[in-house]
Coordinates of C-alpha atoms and ligand atoms in Angstrom, one line a residue:
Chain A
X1 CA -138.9 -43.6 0.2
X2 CA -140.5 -44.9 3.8
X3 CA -141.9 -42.9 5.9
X4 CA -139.7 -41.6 9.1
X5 CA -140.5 -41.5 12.7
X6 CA -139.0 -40.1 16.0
X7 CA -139.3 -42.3 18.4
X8 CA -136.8 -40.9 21.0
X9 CA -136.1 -37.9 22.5
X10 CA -133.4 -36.7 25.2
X11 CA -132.5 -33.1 26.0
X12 CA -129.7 -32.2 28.5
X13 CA -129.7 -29.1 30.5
X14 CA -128.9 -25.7 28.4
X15 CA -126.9 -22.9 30.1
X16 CA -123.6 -22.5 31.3
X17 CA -123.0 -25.9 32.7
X18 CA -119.1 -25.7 34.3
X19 CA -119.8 -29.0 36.1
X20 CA -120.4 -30.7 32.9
X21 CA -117.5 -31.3 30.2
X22 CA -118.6 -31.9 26.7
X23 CA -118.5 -35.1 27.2
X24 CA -121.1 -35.7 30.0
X25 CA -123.5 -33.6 28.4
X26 CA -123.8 -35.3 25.4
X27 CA -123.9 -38.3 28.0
X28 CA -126.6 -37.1 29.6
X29 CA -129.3 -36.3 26.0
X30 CA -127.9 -39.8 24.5
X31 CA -129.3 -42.0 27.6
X32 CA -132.6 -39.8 28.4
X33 CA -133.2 -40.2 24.6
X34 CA -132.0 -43.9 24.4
X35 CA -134.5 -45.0 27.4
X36 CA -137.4 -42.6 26.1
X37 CA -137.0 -44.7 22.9
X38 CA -137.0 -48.5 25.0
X39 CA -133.8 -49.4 22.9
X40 CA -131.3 -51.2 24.7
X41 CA -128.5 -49.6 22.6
X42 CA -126.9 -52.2 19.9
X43 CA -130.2 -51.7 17.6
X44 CA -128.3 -48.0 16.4
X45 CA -127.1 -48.4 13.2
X46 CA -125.8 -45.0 12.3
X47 CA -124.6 -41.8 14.0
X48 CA -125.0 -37.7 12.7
X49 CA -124.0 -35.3 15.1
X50 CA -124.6 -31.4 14.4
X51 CA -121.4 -29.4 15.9
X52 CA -120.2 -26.3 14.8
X53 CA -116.8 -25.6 16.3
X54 CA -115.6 -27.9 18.6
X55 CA -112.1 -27.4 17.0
X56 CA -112.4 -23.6 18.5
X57 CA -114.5 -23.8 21.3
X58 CA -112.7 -27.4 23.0
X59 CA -109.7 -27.7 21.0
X60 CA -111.1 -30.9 19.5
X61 CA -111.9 -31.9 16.1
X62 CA -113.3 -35.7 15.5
X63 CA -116.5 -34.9 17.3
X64 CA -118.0 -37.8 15.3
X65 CA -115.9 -40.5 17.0
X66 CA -115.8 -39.5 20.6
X67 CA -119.4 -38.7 20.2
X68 CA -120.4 -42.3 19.1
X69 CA -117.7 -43.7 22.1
X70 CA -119.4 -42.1 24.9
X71 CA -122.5 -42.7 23.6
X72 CA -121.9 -46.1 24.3
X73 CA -121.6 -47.6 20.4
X74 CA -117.9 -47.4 19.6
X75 CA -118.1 -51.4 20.9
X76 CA -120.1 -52.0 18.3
X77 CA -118.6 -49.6 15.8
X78 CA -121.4 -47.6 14.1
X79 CA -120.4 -45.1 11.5
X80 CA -120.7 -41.6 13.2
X81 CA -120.9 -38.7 10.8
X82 CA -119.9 -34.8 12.2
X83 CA -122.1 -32.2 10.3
X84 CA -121.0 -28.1 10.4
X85 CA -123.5 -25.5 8.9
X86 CA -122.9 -22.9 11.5
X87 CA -125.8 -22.5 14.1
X88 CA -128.3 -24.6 11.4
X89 CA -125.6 -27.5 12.0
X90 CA -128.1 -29.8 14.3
X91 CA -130.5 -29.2 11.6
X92 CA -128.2 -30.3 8.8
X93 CA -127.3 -33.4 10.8
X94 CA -131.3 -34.3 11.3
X95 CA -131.5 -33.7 7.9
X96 CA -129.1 -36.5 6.6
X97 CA -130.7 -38.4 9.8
X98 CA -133.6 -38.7 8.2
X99 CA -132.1 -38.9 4.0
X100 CA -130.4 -42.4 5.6
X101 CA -133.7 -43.7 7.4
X102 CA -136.3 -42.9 4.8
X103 CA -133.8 -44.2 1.9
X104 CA -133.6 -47.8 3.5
X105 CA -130.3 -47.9 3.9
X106 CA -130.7 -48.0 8.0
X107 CA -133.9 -48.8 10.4
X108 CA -132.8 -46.6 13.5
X109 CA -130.3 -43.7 13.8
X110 CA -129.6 -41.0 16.0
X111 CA -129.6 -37.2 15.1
X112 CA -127.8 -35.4 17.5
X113 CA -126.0 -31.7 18.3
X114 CA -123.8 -30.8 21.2
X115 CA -121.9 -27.9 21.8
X116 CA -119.2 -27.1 24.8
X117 CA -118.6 -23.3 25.3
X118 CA -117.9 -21.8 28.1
X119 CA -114.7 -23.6 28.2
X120 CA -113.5 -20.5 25.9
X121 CA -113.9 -16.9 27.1
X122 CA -114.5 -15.8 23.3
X123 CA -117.6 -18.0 22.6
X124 CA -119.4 -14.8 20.8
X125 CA -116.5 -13.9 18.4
X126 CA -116.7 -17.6 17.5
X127 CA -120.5 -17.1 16.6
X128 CA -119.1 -14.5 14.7
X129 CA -117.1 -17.0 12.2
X130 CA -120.7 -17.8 10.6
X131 CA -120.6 -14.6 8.9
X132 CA -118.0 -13.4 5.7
X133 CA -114.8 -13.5 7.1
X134 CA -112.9 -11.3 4.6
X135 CA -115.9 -9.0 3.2
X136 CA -118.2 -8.8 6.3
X137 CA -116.2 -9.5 9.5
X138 CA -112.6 -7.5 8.2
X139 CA -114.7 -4.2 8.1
X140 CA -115.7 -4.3 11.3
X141 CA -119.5 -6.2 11.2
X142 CA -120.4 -9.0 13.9
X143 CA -123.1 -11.1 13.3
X144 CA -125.1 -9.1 15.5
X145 CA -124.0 -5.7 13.8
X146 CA -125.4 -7.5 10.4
X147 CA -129.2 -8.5 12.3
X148 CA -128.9 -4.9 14.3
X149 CA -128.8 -4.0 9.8
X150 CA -131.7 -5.8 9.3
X151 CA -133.9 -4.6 12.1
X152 CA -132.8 -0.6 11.0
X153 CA -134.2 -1.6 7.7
X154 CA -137.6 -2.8 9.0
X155 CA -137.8 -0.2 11.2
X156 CA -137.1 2.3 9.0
X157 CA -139.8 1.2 6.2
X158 CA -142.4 -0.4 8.2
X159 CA -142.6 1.4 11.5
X160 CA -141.6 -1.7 13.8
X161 CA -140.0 -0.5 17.1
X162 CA -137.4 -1.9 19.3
X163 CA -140.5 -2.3 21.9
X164 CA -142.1 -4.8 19.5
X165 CA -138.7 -6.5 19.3
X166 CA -138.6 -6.7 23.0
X167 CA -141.8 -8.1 23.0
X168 CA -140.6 -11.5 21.3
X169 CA -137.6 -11.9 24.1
X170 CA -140.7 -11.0 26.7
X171 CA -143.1 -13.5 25.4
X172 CA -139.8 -16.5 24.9
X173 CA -138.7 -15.8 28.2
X174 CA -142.2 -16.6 29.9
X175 CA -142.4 -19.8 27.9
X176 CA -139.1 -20.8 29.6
X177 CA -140.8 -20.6 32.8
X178 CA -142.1 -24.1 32.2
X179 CA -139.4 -25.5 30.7
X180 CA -137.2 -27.3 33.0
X181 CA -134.3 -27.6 30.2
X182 CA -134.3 -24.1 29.8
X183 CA -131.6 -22.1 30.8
X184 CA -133.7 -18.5 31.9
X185 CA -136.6 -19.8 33.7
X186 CA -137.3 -16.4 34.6
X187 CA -140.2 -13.4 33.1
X188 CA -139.0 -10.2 31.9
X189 CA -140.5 -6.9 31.2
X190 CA -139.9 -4.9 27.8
X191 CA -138.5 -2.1 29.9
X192 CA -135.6 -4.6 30.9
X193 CA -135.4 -5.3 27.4
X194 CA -134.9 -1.8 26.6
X195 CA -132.6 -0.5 29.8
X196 CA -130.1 -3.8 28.8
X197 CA -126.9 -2.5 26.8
X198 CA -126.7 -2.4 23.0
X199 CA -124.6 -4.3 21.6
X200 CA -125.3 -3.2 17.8
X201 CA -127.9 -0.4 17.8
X202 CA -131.0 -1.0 17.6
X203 CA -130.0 -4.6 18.7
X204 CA -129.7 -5.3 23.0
X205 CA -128.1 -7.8 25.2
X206 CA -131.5 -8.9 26.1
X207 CA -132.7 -9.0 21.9
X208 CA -129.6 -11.8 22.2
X209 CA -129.7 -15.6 22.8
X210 CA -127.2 -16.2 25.2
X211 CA -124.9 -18.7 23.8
X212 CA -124.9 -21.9 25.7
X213 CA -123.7 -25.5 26.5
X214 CA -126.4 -28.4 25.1
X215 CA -126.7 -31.4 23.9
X216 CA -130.1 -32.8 22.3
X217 CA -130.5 -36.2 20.9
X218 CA -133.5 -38.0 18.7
X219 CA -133.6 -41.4 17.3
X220 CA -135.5 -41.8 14.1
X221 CA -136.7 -45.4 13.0
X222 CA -138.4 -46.7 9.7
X223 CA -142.8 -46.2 10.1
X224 CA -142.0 -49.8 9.7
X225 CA -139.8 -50.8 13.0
X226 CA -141.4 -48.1 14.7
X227 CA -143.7 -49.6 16.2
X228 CA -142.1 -52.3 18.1
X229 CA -140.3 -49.0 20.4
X230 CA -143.1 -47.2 20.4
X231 CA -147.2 -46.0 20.8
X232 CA -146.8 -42.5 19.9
X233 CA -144.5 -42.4 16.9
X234 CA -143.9 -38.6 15.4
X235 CA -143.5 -38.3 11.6
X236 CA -141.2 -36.5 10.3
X237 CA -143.2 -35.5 6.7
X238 CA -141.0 -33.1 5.5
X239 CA -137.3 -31.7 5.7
X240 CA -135.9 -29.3 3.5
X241 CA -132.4 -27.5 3.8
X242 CA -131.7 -24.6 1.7
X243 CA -128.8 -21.7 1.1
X244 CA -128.7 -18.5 -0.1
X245 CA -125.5 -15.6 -0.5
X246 CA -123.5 -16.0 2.9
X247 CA -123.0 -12.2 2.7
X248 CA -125.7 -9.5 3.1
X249 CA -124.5 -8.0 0.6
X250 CA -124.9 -9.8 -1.8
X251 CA -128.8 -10.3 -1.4
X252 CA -131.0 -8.1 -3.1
X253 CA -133.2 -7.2 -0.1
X254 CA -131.7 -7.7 3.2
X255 CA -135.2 -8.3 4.6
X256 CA -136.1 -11.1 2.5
X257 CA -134.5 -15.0 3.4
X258 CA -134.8 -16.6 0.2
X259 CA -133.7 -19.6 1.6
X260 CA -136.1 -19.6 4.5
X261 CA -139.0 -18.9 1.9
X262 CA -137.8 -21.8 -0.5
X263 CA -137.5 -24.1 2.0
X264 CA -141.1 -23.7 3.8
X265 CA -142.3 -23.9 -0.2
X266 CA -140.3 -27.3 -0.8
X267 CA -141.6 -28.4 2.5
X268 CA -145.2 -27.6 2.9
X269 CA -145.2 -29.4 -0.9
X270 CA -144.1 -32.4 0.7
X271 CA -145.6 -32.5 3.2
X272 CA -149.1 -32.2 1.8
X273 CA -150.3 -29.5 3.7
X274 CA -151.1 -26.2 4.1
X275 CA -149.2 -23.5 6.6
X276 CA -152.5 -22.8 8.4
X277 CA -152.3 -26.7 9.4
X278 CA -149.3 -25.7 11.5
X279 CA -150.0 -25.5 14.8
X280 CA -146.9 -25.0 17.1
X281 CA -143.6 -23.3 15.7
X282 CA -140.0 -23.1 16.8
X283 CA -138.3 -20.9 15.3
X284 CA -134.5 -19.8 15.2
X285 CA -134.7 -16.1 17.8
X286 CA -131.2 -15.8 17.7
X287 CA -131.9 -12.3 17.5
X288 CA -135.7 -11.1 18.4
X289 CA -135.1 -9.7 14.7
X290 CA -134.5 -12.6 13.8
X291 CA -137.7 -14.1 14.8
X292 CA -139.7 -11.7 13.8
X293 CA -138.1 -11.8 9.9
X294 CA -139.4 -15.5 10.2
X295 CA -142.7 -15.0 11.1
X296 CA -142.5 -13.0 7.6
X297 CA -140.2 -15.3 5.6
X298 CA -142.3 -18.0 6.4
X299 CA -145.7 -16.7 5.4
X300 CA -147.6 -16.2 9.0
X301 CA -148.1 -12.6 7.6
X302 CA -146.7 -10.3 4.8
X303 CA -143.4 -8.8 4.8
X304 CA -143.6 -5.9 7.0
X305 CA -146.5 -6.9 9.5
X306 CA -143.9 -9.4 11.3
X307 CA -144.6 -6.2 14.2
X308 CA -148.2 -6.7 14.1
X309 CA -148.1 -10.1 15.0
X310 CA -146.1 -9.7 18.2
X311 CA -149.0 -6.5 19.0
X312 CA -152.2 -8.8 18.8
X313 CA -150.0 -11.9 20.4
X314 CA -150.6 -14.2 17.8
X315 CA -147.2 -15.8 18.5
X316 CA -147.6 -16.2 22.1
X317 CA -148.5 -19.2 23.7
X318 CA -152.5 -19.1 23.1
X319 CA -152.2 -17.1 19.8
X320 CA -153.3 -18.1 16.4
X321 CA -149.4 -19.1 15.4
X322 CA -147.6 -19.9 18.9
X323 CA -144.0 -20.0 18.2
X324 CA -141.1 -21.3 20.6
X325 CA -143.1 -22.8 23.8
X326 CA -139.8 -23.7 24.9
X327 CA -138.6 -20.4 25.5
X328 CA -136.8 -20.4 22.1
X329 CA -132.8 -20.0 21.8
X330 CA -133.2 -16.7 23.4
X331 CA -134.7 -18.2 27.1
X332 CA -134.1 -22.5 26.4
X333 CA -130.6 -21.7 25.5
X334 CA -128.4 -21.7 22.2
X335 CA -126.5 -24.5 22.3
X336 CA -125.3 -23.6 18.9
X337 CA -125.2 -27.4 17.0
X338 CA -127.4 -28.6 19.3
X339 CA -130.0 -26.0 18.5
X340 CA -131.4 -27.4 15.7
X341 CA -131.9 -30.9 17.3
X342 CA -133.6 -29.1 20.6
X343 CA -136.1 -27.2 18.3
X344 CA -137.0 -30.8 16.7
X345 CA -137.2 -32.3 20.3
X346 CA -139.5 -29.6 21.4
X347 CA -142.0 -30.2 18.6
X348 CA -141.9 -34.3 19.1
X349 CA -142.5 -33.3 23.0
X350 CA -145.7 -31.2 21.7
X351 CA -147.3 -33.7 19.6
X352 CA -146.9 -36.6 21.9
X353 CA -148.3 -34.4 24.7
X354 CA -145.6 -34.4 26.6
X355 CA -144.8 -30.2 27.3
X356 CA -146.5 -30.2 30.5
X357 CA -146.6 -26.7 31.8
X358 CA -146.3 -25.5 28.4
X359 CA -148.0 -27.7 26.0
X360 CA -149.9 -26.5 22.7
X361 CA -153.1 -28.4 21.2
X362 CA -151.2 -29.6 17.9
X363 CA -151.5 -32.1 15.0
X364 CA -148.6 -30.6 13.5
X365 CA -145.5 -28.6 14.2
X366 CA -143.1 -26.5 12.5
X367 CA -139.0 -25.9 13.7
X368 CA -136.8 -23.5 11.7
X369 CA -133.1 -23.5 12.2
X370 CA -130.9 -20.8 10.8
X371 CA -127.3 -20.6 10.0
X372 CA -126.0 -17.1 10.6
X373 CA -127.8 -14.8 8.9
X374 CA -129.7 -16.8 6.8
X375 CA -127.2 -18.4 4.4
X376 CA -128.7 -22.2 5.4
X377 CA -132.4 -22.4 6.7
X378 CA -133.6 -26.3 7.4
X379 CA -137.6 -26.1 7.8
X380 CA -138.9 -29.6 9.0
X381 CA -142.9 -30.7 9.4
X382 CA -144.1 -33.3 11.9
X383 CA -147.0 -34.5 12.7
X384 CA -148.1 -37.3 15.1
Chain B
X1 CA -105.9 -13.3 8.8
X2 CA -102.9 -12.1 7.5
X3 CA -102.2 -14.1 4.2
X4 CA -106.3 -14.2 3.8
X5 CA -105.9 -9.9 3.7
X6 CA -102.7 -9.5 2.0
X7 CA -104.3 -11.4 -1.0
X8 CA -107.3 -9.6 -1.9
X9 CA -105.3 -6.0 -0.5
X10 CA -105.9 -4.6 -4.5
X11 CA -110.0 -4.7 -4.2
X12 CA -110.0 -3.4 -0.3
X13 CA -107.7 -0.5 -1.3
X14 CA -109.4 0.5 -4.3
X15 CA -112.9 -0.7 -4.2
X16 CA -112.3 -2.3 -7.4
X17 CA -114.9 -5.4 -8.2
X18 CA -115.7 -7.7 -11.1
X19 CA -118.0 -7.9 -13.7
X20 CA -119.3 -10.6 -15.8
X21 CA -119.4 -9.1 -19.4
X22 CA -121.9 -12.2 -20.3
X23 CA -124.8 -10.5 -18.9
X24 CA -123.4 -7.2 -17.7
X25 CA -123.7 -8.0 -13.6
X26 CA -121.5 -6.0 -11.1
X27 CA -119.9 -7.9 -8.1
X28 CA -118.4 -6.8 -4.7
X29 CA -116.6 -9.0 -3.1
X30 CA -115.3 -9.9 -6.5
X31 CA -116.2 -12.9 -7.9
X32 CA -115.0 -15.4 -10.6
X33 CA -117.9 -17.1 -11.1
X34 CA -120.9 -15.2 -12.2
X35 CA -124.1 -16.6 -10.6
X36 CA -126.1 -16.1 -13.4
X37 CA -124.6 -17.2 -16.4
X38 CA -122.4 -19.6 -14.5
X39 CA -120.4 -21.9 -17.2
X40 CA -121.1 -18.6 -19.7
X41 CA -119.8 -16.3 -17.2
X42 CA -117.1 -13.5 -18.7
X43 CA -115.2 -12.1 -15.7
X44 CA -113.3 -9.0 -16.0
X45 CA -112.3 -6.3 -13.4
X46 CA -113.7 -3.2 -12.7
X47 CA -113.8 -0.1 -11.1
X48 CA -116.4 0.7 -8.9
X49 CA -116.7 4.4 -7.8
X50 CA -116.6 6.0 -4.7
X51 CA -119.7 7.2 -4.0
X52 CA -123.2 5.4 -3.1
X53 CA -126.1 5.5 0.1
X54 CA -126.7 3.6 2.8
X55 CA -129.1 1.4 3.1
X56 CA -129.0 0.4 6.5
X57 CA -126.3 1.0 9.2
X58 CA -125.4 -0.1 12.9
X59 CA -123.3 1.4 16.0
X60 CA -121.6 -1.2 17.4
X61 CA -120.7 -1.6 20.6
X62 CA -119.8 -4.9 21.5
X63 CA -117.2 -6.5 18.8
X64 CA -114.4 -9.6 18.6
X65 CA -111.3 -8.0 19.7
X66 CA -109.3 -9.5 17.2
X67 CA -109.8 -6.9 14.6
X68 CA -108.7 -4.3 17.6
X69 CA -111.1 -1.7 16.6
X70 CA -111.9 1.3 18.8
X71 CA -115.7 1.0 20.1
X72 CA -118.3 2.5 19.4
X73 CA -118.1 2.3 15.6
X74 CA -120.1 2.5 12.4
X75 CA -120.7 -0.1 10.2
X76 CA -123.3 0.2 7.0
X77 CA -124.3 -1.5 4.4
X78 CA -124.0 0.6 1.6
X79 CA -125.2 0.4 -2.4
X80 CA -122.8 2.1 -4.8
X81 CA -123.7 4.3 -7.9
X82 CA -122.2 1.6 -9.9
X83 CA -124.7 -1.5 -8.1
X84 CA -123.3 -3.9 -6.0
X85 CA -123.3 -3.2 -1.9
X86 CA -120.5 -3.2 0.3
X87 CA -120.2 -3.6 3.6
X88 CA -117.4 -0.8 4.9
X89 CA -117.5 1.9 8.6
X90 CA -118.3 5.3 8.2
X91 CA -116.1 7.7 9.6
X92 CA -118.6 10.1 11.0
X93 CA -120.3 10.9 14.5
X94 CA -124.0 8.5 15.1
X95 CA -125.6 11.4 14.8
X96 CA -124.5 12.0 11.6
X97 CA -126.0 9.3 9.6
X98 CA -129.1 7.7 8.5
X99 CA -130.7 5.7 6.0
X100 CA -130.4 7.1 2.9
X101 CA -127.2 9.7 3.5
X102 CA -125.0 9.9 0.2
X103 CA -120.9 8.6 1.0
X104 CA -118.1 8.7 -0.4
X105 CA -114.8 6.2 0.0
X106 CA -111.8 6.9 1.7
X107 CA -108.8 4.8 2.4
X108 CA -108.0 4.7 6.4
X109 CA -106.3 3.1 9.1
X110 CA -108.4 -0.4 10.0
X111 CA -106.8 -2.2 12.7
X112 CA -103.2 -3.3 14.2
X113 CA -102.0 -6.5 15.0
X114 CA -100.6 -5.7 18.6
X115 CA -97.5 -7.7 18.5
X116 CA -96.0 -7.6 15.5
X117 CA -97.6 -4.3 14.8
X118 CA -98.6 -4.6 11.5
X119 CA -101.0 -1.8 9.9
X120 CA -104.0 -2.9 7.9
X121 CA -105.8 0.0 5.8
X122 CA -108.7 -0.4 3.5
X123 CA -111.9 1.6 2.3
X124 CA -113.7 3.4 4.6
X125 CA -116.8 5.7 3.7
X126 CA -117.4 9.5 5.3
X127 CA -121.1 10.9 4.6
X128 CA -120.9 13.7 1.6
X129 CA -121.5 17.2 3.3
Ligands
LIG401 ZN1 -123.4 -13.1 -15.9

């Protein structure tokens, strides 16, 4: 296996873009990341595209091709593959991205993920389709009723509080600030945190990612071609994708993500290195639960201190462990299959140096995309 | 929705799972291949009780209108007597419930489809006075 580089990176606008069909926003990653990479275009040999419903949210399946055509390669007719794995899809697609690259089978690809919806006025019920149809959704659970589970539990048995949650959607939304992608570029205060609606108790409108319309594109070359695009090459050293049960219950412990856990393991192994080497983080806040079961599941702390780290701030910005300088999915935007993809970008932005406004002091960085509640988990390392 | 309910109607109705003789593992939703002993797996039904606790639980508020339920509403995650966990609502007040309250099944009214006005029931849980 050869080593793997990104040496392109374009992000479109996250939000609720009416002015922009599916089409143009895709459009609009594909060429910021072609030019960021000095291709001219006919050097892409392969296509992987993370999408999770376009059949529900635009009425159109065969993403892949139309994908590839307004991207500018169907004239020279690359293979373009469409991968689904819920909101982990963009990581899934990186993922086989990277499998084709480092395998030798082609010198430069793009990984990409686009989502349309707010063509659809049911976007969150289509989020909801990541869950158990038959044995979680037919009784009357949504996917946030099944985190709002999760964050009772912890609560309950380690005396976390829906202010600490709050915190995590306070400290992603001041990242956002600087983030000219991001869809809230605005602060908040806990007390708007708290004062917002629940939608699943303990779980608010503003402990949500809002769920948005994206598009984020890398190109990954061999270490070998790199080179000739590029001075400041990011590695890709490791990428793991994992599963575990797709229904709570079925897990033993609701608080524990097995496949988060085995896929930091797999990948810290590969990639030679230790977690304390990690110096920025993304990671998957579709929920604030949600982030704060990471900082857990991945080892920042033990299980049932994920609370204390948001207390000291050791996940802000200047902390010990500073996790989504974007402004994560709940303040960049959760452009669903292009989440995965924009968590990557973000890291490759850090290690080249390139977050002004926001940028971390890193060697290496960390992005963790989840798929509902935990049933896919891709962990990736770079360093630069 | 419909053919997909209709199909497994006999384990929502009766809370009836499977177990895999092989190693003696309870499972709810049933399941035909036991995780475990896999190619050794011994599947055979089984009845699961009607009583367990609740291990966490949510109001909800804000839910896909396709399942036409009436908001707020209950949902917990609850671990039978027997073993496995189910997912079901509680009929009960908020107030009524926390983690750890003992329920018991009962079969209720879930949802209607509005046009052709078809009744689903299923298991529902009430907390054990
Ligand atoms: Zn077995």
């Amino acid at each position: 296996m050869r080593r793997v580089a990104v040496i392109g990176v374009g992000i479109s606008r996250f939000g609720e873009l009416w002015d922009m069909s599916f089409r143009d926003i895709v459009i609009s990653a594909g060429t910021e990341a072609i030019e960021d990479a000095n291709l001219e275009g006919r050097e892409i040999e392969a296509m992987y595209v993370g999408n999770m419903s376009g059949g529900r949210f635009i009425s159109q399946e065969h993403i892949s091709a139309l994908i590839a055509d307004y991207s500018g390669l169907a004239s020279i007719n690359v293979p373009s593959v469409r991968v689904e794995a819920g909101d982990a899809s963009g990581g899934v697609a990186l993922k086989e991205a990277y499998i084709s690259v480092a395998s030798g089978i082609h010198d430069i690809v793009i990984a990409a993920g686009a989502e349309k919806v707010t063509d659809v006025g049911s976007a969150s019920e289509i989020m909801d389709s990541t869950i158990d149809q038959e044995w979680e959704a037919f009784p009357g659970a949504s996917l946030a009723g099944l985190y709002a589970m999760m964050a009772r539990l912890h609560m309950h048995e380690y005396g976390s509080t829906e202010e600490d949650l709050a915190g995590i959607s306070v400290k992603n939304h001041k990242n956002a600030v600087k983030n000219p992608k991001a869809q809230f570029r605005r602060e908040i205060k806990v007390q708007d945190v708290l004062s917002s609606p629940y939608t699943a108790e303990p779980l608010k409108m503003l402990d949500t990612a809002p769920i948005s319309d994206g598009a984020s594109v890398l190109i990954l070359a061999g270490e070998d071609v790199a080179g000739k695009y590029t001075d400041t090459p990011v590695f890709i050293d490791a990428i793991i994708q994992s599963s575990d049960f797709i229904a709570l219950q079925s897990r033993e412990n609701i608080l524990e993500m097995k496949a988060v856990k085995t896929a930091v393991r797999k990948a810290l192994r590969m990639s030679r290195c230790e977690l304390n080497d990690v110096d920025v983080f993304e990671l998957h806040d579709s929920f604030t639960i949600t982030e704060l079961l990471l900082y857990e599941n991945i080892g920042l702390c033990r299980h049932g201190e994920g609370h204390m780290l948001v207390r000291e701030g050791e996940t802000e910005i200047d902390g010990r462990y500073p996790a989504n300088p974007s402004g994560g999915l709940k303040a960049c935007g959760h452009a669903v299959g292009a989440t995965g993809i924009r968590q990557a970008g973000e890291i490759v932005l850090q290690l080249r140096g390139d977050a002004s406004g926001r940028q971390v002091q890193a060697e290496r960085g960390m992005a963790v995309n989840i798929g509902g509640t935990g049933a896919t988990a891709v962990v990736s390392i770079f360093r630069r | 929705m419909l053919p997909r309910f209709w199909r497994k109607i006999r384990y929502r109705y009766n809370l009836i799972g499977t177990e895999c003789t092989n190693c003696g593992k309870k499972f709810y939703p049933p399941r035909n291949l036991c995780p475990e002993c896999r190619r050794k797996s011994r599947i055979a039904e089984v009845e699961l009780g009607e009583t367990g606790t609740v291990v966490s639980f949510t109001v909800i508020h804000d839910s896909s209108e396709s399942y036409k339920l009436q908001k707020p509403y209950v949902v917990a995650l609850i671990k039978l007597d027997s073993g496995p966990s189910v997912i079901s609502q509680i009929v009960c007040n908020p107030d009524d419930i926390e983690i750890g309250t003992r329920v018991r099944a009962i079969f209720r009214k879930y949802g209607e489809d509005g046009e052709e006005g078809i009744i689903y029931y299923g298991t529902k849980f009430e907390p054990v006075i």
